[in-house]
Tab-separated table of C-alpha atoms in Angstrom:
chain	number	residue	atom	x	y	z
A	1	MET	CA	24.529	-6.079	9.505
A	2	GLU	CA	21.692	-8.527	10.060
A	3	TYR	CA	18.345	-8.343	8.312
A	4	THR	CA	15.205	-10.364	8.815
A	5	LEU	CA	13.749	-12.506	6.064
A	6	GLU	CA	10.806	-10.121	5.868
A	7	GLU	CA	13.107	-7.123	5.391
A	8	LEU	CA	15.012	-8.886	2.617
A	9	VAL	CA	11.805	-9.940	0.852
A	10	GLU	CA	10.481	-6.372	1.035
A	11	ALA	CA	13.787	-4.958	-0.234
A	12	LYS	CA	13.645	-7.364	-3.185
A	13	ARG	CA	10.069	-6.351	-3.916
A	14	GLN	CA	11.063	-2.680	-3.935
A	15	ILE	CA	14.073	-3.320	-6.152
A	16	ASP	CA	11.962	-5.362	-8.581
A	17	SER	CA	9.509	-2.459	-8.808
A	18	THR	CA	12.265	0.093	-9.372
A	19	LEU	CA	13.928	-2.153	-11.957
A	20	HIS	CA	10.680	-2.435	-13.887
A	21	LYS	CA	10.289	1.344	-13.900
A	22	LEU	CA	13.895	1.860	-14.995
A	23	GLU	CA	13.526	-0.659	-17.817
A	24	GLU	CA	10.404	1.120	-19.042
A	25	THR	CA	12.190	4.470	-18.821
A	26	LEU	CA	15.093	3.069	-20.824
A	27	LYS	CA	12.728	1.793	-23.521
A	28	THR	CA	11.113	5.209	-23.724
A	29	LEU	CA	14.438	7.024	-23.954
A	30	GLU	CA	15.791	4.661	-26.596
A	31	SER	CA	12.631	4.954	-28.695
A	32	LYS	CA	12.738	8.735	-28.872
A	33	GLU	CA	13.103	10.297	-32.307
A	34	ASN	CA	16.689	11.330	-31.563
A	35	PRO	CA	17.984	9.065	-28.751
A	36	SER	CA	21.513	10.453	-29.056
A	37	ARG	CA	20.220	13.613	-27.353
A	38	CYS	CA	19.378	11.453	-24.324
A	39	LYS	CA	22.701	9.614	-24.258
A	40	SER	CA	23.593	10.549	-20.678
A	41	GLN	CA	20.151	9.577	-19.363
A	42	ILE	CA	20.326	6.266	-21.261
A	43	THR	CA	23.770	5.525	-19.834
A	44	LEU	CA	22.593	6.398	-16.328
A	45	ALA	CA	19.513	4.196	-16.632
A	46	LYS	CA	21.616	1.261	-17.890
A	47	ARG	CA	24.084	1.645	-15.014
A	48	ARG	CA	21.290	1.829	-12.466
A	49	ILE	CA	19.656	-1.276	-13.934
A	50	LYS	CA	22.930	-3.199	-13.581
A	51	ALA	CA	23.400	-1.968	-10.010
A	52	PHE	CA	19.866	-2.982	-9.004
A	53	GLU	CA	20.253	-6.369	-10.697
A	54	LEU	CA	23.441	-6.950	-8.710
A	55	ALA	CA	21.794	-5.897	-5.452
A	56	ASN	CA	18.882	-8.203	-6.244
A	57	LEU	CA	21.279	-11.103	-6.792
A	58	PHE	CA	22.822	-10.629	-3.341
A	59	ILE	CA	19.418	-10.312	-1.701
A	60	VAL	CA	18.213	-13.528	-3.352
A	61	LYS	CA	21.333	-15.342	-2.127
A	62	GLU	CA	20.694	-14.139	1.428
A	63	ILE	CA	17.047	-15.158	1.244
A	64	GLU	CA	18.040	-18.621	0.004
A	65	LYS	CA	20.515	-19.002	2.908
A	66	MET	CA	17.849	-18.058	5.436
A	67	GLU	CA	15.292	-20.459	3.967
A	68	LYS	CA	17.590	-23.497	4.301
């Protein structure tokens, strides 16, 4: 599937925003008085962060290819 440079840049912007929110959520969950009660939410947040970081990596590579 082909995407324009503008679409890729916007997708990266959205992912960056979501990543920031997830990282803040993770900090909040881990700082709770009893974080073990939030173990599943912490695990989910960590997995989502990794998935978004991976997606971001691929988007950046595509952007770099298009800018050459």
